[in-house]
Short mmCIF file of C-alpha atoms and ligand atoms in Angstrom, two decimals:
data_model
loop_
_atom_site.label_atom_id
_atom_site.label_comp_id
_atom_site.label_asym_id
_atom_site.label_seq_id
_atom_site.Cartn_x
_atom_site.Cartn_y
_atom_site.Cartn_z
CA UNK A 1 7.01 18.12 9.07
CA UNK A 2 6.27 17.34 5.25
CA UNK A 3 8.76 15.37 3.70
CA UNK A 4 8.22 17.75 0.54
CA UNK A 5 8.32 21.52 1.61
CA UNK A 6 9.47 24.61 0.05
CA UNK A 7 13.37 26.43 0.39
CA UNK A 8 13.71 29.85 0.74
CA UNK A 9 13.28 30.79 -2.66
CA UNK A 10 10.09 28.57 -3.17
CA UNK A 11 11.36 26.00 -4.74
CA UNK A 12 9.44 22.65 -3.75
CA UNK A 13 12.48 20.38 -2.65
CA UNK A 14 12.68 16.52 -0.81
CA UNK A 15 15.45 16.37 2.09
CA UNK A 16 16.79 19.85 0.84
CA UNK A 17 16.96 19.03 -2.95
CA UNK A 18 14.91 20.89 -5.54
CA UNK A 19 12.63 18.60 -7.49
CA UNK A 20 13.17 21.02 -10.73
CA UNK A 21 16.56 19.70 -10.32
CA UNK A 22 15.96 16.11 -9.77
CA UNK A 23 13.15 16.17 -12.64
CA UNK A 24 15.83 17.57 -15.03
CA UNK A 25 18.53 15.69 -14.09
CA UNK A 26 16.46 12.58 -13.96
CA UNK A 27 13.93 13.03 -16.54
CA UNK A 28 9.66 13.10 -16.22
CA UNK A 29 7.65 11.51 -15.58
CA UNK A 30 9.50 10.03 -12.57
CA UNK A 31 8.28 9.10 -9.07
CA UNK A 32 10.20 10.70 -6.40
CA UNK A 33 10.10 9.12 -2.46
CA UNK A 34 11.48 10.88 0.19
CA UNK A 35 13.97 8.02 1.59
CA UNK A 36 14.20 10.18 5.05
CA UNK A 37 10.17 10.22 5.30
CA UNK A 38 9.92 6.67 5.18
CA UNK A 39 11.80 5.74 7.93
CA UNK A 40 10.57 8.43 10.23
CA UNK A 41 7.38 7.47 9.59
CA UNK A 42 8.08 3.47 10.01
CA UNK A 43 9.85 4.65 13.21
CA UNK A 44 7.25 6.59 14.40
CA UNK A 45 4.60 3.87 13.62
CA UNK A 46 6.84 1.37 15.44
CA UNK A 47 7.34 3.72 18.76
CA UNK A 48 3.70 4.02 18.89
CA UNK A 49 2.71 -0.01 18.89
CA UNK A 50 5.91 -0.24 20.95
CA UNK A 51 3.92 -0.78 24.39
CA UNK A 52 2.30 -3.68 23.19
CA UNK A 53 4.28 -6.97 22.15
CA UNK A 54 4.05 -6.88 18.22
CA UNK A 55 5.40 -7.20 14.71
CA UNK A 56 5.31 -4.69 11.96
CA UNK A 57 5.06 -6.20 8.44
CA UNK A 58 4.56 -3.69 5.94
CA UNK A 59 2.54 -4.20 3.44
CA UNK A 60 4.21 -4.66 0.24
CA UNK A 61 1.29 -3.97 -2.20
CA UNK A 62 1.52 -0.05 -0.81
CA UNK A 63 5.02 0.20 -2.36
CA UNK A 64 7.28 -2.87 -3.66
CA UNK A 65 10.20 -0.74 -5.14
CA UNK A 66 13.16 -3.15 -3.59
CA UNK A 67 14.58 0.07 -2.51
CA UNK A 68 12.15 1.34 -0.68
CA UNK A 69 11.51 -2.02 1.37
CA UNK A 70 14.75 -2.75 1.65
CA UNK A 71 15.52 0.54 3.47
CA UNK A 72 12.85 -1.11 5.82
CA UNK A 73 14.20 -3.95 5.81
CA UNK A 74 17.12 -2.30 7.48
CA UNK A 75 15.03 -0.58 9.98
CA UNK A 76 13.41 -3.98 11.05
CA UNK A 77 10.17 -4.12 9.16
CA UNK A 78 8.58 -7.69 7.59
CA UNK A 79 6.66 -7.87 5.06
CA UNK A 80 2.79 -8.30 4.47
CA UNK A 81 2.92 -10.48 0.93
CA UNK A 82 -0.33 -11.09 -1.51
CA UNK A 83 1.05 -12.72 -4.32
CA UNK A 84 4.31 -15.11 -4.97
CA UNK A 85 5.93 -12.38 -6.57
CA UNK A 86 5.50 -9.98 -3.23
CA UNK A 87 7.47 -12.98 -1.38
CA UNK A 88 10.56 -12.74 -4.34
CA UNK A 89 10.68 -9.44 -3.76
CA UNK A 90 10.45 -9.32 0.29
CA UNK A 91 13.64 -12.22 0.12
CA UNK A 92 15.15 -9.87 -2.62
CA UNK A 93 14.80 -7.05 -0.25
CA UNK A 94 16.82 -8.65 2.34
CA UNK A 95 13.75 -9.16 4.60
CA UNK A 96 14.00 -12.58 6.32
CA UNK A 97 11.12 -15.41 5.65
CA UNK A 98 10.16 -15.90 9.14
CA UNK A 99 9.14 -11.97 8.97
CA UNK A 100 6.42 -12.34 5.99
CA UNK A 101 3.07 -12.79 5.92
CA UNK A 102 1.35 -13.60 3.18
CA UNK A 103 -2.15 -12.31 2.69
CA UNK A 104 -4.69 -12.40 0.18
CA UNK A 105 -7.95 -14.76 -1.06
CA UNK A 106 -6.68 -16.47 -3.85
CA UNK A 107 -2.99 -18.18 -3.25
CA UNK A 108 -2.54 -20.68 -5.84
CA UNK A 109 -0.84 -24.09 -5.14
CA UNK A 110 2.22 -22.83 -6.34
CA UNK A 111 2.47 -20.15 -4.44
CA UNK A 112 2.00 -21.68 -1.21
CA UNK A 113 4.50 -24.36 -2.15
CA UNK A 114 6.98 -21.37 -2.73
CA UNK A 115 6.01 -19.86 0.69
CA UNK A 116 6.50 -23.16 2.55
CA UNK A 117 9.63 -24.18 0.56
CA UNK A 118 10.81 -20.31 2.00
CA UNK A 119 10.39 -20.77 5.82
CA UNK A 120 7.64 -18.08 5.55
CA UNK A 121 6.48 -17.03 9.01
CA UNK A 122 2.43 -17.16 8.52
CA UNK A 123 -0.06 -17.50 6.09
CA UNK A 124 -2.85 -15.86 6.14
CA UNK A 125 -5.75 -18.12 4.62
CA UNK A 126 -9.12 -16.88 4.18
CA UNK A 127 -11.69 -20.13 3.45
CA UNK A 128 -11.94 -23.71 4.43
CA UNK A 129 -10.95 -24.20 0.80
CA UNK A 130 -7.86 -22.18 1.35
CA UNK A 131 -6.78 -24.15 4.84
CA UNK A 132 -7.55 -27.62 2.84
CA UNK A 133 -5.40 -26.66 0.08
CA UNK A 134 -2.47 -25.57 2.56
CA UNK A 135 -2.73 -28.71 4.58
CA UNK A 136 -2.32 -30.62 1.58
CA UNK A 137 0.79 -28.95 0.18
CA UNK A 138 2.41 -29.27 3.25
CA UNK A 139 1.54 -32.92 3.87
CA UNK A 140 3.72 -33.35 0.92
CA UNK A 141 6.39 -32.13 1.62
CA UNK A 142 6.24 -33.14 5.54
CA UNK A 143 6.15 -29.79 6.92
CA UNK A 144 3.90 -27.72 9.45
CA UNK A 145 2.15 -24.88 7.66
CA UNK A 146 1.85 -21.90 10.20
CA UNK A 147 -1.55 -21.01 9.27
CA UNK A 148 -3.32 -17.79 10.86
CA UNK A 149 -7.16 -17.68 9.77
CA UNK A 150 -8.64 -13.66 8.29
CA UNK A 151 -11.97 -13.32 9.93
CA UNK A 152 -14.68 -10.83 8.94
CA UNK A 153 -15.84 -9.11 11.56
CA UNK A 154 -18.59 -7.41 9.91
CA UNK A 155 -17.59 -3.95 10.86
CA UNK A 156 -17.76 -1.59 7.86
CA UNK A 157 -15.06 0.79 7.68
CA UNK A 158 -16.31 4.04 6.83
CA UNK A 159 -14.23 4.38 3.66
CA UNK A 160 -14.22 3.93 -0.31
CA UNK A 161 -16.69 1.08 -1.45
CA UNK A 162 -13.41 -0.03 -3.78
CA UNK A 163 -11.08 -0.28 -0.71
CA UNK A 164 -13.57 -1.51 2.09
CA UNK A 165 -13.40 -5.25 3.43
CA UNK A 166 -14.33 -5.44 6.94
CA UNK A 167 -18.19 -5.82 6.17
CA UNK A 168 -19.79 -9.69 5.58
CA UNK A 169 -20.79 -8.81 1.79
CA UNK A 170 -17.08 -8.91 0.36
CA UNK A 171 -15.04 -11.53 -0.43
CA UNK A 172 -12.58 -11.35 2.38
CA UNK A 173 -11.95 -13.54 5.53
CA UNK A 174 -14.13 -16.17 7.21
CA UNK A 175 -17.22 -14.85 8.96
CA UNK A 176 -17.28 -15.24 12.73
CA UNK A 177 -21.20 -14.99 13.17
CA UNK A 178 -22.72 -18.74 11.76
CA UNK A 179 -19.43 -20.37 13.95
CA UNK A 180 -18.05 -21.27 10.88
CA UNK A 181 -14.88 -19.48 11.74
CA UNK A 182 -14.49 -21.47 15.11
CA UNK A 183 -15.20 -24.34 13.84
CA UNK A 184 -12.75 -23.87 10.88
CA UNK A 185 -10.02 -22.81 13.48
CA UNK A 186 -10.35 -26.35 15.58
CA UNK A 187 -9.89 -28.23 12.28
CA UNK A 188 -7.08 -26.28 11.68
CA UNK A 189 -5.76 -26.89 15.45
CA UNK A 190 -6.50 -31.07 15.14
CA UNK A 191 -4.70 -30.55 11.24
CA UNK A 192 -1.02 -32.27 11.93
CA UNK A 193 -0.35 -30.54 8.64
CA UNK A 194 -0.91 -27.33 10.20
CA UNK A 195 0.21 -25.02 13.19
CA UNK A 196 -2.41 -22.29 14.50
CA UNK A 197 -0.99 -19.11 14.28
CA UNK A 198 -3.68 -16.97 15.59
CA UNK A 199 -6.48 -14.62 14.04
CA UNK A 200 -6.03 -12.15 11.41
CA UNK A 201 -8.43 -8.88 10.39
CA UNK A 202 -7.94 -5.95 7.83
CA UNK A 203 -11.24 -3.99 7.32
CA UNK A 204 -10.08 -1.50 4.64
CA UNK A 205 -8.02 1.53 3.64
CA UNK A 206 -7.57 4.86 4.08
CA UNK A 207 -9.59 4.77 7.27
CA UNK A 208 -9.58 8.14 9.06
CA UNK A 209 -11.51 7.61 12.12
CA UNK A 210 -10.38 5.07 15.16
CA UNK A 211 -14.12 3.74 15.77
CA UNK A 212 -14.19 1.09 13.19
CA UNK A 213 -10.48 -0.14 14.07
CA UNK A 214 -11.57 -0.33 17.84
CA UNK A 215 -14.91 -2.18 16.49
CA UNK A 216 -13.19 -4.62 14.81
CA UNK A 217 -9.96 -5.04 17.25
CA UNK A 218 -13.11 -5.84 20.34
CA UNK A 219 -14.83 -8.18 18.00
CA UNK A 220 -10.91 -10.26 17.09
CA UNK A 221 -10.13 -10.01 20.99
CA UNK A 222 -13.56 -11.39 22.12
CA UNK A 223 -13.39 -14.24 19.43
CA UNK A 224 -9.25 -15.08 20.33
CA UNK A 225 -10.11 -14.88 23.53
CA UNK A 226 -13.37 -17.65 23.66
CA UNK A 227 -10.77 -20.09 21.50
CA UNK A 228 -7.77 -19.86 23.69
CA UNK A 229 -10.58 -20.57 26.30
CA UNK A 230 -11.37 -23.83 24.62
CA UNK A 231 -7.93 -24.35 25.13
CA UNK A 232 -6.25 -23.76 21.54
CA UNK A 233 -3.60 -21.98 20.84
CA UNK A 234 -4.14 -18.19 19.08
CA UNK A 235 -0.50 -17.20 19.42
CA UNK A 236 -1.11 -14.06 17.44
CA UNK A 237 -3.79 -11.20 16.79
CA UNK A 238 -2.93 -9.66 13.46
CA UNK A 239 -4.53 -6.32 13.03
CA UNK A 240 -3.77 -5.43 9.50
CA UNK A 241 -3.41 -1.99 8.32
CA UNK A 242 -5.53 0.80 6.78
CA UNK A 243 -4.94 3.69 8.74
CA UNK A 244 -5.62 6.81 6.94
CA UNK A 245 -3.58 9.48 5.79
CA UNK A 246 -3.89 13.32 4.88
CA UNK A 247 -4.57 13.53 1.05
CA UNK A 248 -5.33 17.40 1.22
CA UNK A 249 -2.45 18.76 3.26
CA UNK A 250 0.33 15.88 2.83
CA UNK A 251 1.20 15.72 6.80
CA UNK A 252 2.71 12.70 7.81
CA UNK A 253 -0.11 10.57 9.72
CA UNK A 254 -0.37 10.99 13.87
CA UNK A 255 0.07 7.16 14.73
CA UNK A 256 -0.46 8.39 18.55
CA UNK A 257 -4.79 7.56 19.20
CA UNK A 258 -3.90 4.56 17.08
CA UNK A 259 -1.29 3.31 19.12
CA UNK A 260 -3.27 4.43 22.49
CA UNK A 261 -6.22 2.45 21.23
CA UNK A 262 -4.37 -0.51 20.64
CA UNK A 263 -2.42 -0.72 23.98
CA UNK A 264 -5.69 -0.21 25.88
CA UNK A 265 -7.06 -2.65 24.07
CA UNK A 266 -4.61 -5.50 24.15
CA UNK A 267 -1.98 -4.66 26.88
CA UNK A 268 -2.70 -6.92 28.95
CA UNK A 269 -4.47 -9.75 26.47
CA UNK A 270 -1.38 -12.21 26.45
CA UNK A 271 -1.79 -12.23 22.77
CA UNK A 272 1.48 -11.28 20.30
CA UNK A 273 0.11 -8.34 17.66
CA UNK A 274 1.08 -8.22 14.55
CA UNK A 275 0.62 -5.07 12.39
CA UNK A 276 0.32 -4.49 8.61
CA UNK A 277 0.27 -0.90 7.97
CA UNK A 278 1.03 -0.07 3.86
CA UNK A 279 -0.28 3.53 2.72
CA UNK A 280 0.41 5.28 6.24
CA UNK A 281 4.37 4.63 5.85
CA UNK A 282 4.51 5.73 1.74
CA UNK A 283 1.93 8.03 0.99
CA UNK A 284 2.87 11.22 1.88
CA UNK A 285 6.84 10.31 1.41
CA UNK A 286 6.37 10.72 -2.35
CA UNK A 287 5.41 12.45 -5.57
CA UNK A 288 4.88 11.80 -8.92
CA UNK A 289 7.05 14.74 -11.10
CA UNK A 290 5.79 15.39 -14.42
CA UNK A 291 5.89 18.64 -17.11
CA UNK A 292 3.46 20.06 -19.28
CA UNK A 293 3.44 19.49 -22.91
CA UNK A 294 0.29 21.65 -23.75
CA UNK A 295 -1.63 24.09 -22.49
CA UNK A 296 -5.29 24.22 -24.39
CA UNK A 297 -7.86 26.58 -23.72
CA UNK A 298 -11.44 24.68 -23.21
CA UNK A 299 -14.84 26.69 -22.92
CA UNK A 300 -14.16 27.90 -19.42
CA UNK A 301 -10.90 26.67 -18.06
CA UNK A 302 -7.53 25.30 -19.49
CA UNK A 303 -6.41 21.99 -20.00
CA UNK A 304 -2.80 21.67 -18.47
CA UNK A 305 -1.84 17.86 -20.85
CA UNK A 306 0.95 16.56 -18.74
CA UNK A 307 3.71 13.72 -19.60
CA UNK A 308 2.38 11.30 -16.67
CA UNK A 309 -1.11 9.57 -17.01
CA UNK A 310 -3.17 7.08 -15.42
CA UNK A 311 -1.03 4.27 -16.36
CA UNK A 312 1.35 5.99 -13.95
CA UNK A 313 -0.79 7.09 -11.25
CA UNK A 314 -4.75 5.19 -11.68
CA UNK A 315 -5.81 6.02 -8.11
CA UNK A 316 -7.70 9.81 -9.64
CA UNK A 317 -9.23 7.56 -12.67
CA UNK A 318 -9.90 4.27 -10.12
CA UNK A 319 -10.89 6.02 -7.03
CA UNK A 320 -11.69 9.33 -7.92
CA UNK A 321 -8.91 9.72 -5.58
CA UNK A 322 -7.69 13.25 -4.67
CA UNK A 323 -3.97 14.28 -4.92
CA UNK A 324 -2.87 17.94 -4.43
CA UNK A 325 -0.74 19.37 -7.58
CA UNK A 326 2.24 22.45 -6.82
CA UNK A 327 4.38 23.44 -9.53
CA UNK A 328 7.52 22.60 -8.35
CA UNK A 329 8.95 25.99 -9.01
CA UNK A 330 8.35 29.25 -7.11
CA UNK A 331 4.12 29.80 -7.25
CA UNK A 332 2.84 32.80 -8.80
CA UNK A 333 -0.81 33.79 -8.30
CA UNK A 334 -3.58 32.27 -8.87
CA UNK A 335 -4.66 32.70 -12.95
CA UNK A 336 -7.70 30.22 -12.67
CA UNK A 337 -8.97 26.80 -12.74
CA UNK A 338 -7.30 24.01 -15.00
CA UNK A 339 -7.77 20.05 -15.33
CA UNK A 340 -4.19 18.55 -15.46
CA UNK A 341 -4.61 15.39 -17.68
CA UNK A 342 -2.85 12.95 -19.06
CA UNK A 343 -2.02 12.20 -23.33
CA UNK A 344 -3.87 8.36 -22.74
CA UNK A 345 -6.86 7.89 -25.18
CA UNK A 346 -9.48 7.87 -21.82
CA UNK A 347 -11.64 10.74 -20.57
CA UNK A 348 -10.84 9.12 -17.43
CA UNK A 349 -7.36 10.05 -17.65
CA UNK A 350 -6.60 12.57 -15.84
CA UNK A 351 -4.73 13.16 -12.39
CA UNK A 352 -6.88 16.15 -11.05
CA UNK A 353 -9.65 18.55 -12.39
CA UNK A 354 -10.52 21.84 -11.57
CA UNK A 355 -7.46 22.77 -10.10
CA UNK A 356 -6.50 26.41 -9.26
CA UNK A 357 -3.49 27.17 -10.66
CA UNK A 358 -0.91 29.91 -11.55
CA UNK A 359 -0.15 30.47 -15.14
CA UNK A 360 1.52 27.46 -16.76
CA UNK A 361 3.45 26.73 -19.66
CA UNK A 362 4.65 23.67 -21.83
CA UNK A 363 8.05 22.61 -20.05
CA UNK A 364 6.67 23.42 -16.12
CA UNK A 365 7.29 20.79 -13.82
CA UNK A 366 4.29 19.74 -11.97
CA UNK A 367 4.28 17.57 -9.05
CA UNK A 368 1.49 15.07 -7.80
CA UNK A 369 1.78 15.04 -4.56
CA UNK A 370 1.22 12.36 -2.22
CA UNK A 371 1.79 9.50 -4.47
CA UNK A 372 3.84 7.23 -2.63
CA UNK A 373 1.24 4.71 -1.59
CA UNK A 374 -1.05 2.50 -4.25
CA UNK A 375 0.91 4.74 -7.35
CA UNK A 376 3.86 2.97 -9.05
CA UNK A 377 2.74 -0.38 -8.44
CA UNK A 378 -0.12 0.03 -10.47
CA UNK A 379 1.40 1.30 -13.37
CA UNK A 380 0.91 -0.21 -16.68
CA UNK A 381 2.02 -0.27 -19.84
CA UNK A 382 -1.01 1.07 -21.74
CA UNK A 383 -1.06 2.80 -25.11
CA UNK A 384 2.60 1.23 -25.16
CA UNK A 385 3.56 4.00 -22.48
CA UNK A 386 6.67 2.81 -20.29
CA UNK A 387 6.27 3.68 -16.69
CA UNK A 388 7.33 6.57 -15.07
CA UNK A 389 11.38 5.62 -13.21
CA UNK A 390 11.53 5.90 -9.34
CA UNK A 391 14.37 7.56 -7.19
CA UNK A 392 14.67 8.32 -3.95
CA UNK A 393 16.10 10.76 -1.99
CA UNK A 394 17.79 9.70 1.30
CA UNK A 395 20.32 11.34 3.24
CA UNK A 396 21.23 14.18 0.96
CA UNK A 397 21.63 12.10 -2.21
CA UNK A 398 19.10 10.55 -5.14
CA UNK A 399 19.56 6.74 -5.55
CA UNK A 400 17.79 5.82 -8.65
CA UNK A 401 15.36 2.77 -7.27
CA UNK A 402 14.37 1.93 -11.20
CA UNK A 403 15.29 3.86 -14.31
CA UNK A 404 12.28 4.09 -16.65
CA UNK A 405 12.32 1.45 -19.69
CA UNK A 406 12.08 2.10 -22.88
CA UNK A 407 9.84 1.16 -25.82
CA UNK A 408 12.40 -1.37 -27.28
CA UNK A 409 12.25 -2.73 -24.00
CA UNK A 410 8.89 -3.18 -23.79
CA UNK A 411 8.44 -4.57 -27.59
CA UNK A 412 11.13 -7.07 -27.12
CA UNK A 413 8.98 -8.95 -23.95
CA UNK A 414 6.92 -10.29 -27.72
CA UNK A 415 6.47 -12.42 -29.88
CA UNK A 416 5.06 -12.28 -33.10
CA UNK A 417 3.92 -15.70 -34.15
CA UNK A 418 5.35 -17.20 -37.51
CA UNK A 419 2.48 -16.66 -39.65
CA UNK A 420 3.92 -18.67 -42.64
C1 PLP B 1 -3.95 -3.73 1.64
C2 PLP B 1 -3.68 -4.49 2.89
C3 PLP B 1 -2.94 -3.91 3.93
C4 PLP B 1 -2.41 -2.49 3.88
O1 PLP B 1 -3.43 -1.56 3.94
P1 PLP B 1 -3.10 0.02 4.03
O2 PLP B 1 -4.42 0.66 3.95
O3 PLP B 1 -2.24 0.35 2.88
O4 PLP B 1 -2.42 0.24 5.34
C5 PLP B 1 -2.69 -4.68 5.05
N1 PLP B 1 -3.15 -5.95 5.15
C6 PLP B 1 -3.87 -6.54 4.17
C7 PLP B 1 -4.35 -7.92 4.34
C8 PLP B 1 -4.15 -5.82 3.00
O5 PLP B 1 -4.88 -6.41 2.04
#
């Protein structure tokens, strides 16, 4: 079931609670996640990897509200990490270092420093450059860097040109068809500085069919399994995340064929899994309230101007990226199409066009829907806009996650030089 549905008297609600009610009580715009949602779905994405020995880290760059990871914290999730301040927040969240991975093609010194002062449990690196500059950092401080190398497969993954990394043209991993990538791993092996961890892929996101995932799992398996033939060690097989979810209808995402693929795949491989999934958990487990301030009549349909905007929700402007819109009160027929925009200085800005929608009026309370993955964390603060607050509903009550600042706020992070 939809972790946003509608009561009895129509009223679009999260765990039983009207979002009219939370968006008055809490203010707009506001991000709502259904607490409830995300932890059935991280349950139901562990029970389906369960048959296979494996570790889920979510991936923190989906949704980094502390309260949303540490709620799966508590339900036994790592972390997948791409930046330093990822790894503050996974330790802030409660989520031990030993259960983070960090990810991503550009760590800086610093940050692997941090990572390796933590006790992290694997880094991810992604270039001979990369596994130098590790090796390095830990000689210095004496330690053993657990360092898993991101391959590239060249599989493409059938998605968004903005979100795809599997194929040999991006910037991610090392590829695995010049050798390069076994020879980098037996450097790493021979490295005293470092400790193979295994082989890592992620191809892309929002990927809705299983062909490209089992493409890309046979190619990892075939190449583990040819270096732990040579006699090294590949402890673990990450398979990183980017399963798909259901933009148009908002159902949480079947993890079933996924999890069938991947125990027929690597049951009996000897090799530990881990998994990284991000947008599958959040998506669908939250929504983005906001009212309308105008209503303006264009040529042929109206302009609905909302209070949110693409520096609270970029993925319509930076995708093109579809999320469904439902007044949040009882619908009344259909009156006509209407773009629902937002009051930023940007054509671009709007969160969806040619909507059909009842009548509206300045005050209705919209909801995005489907905004809990890739939304809040890319909010910014342009045209001096503060970002939309988050709460979440879990268990019958809203726990505000992060209140929305204020302009003074913002302002006073400044400085105006003295200009004599
Ligand atoms: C973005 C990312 C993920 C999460 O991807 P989703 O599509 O949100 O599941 C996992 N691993 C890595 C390395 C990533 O960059």
């Amino acid at each position: 079931m939809s972790a946003f549905a509608r009561d009895d008297q129509g009223r679009l609600c999260a765990g039983g609670m009207p979002l009219g009610d939370i968006a008055a009580s809490h203010g707009s715009p506001l991000y709502v996640y259904s607490g409830d949602g995300i932890r059935d779905d991280y349950r139901r994405f562990a029970a389906a990897v369960a048959p296979v020995d494996g570790a889920v880290h979510f991936a923190l760059k989906a949704n980094s509200a502390l309260g949303v990871i540490g709620l799966l914290a508590r339900h036994g999730a790592g972390a997948d990490i791409v930046s330093g301040g990822e790894m503050a927040r996974a330790l802030a969240a409660g989520i031990p270092a030993e259960k983070i991975v960090f990810s991503g093609v550009g760590k800086s010194a610093e940050e692997i420093g941090a990572a390796l002062d933590a006790g992290i449990g694997q880094i991810n690196a992604e270039s001979p450059q990369e596994v130098e500059a590790i090796s390095q950092i830990a000689a210095a401080r004496g330690v053993q860097a657990p360092v898993a190398l991101r391959v590239n497969v060249d599989v493409a993954p059938k998605t968004h040109a903005k979100i795809s990394t599997g194929q040999r043209s991006t910037k991610f991993g090392v590829s695995t068809s010049q050798n390069e990538a076994a020879e980098l791993y037996r450097e790493m092996a021979a490295d005293p500085h470092i400790r193979p961890a295994g082989l890592a892929v992620h191809i892309g996101s929002q990927i809705m069919e299983l062909d490209p995932f089992e493409r890309a799992y046979s190619a990892l398996l075939s190449f583990g399994t040819a270096l732990r033939d040579e006699g090294l060690e590949v402890p673990v097989l990450d398979l990183g995340g980017g399963i798909g979810v259901d933009y148009q209808h908002g159902t949480p995402t079947d993890f079933t064929a996924y999890g069938e693929l991947v125990s027929r795949l690597f049951a009996d491989s000897g090799f530990r899994l881990g998994f990284e999934p991000g947008r599958s958990i959040v998506a669908n487990n939250g929504v983005l309230l906001t009212r309308v301030i105008y209503v303006k009549d264009g040529d042929n349909k109206r302009f609905a101007i909302v209070d949110a905007a693409m520096n609270d929700l970029l993925r319509p402007t930076l995708y093109e990226a579809h999320h469904d819109i439902q007044p949040v009160g009882p619908e009344g027929p259909i009156e006509g199409p209407a773009d629902i925009v937002g009051p930023v200085c940007e054509t671009g800005d709007y969160l969806g066009l040619d909507r059909m929608m009842p009548s509206l009026a300045a005050g209705d309370c919209l909801a995005v829907m489907s905004a809990g993955a890739y939304g809040a964390v890319m909010a910014s603060n342009y045209n001096t806009r503060p970002p939309a607050g988050e709460v979440m509903v879990l268990d019958g009550d809203v726990h505000i996650l992060r209140r929305r600042r204020d302009v003074a706020e913002l302002l006073a992070e400044e400085i105006i030089p003295d200009f004599g």
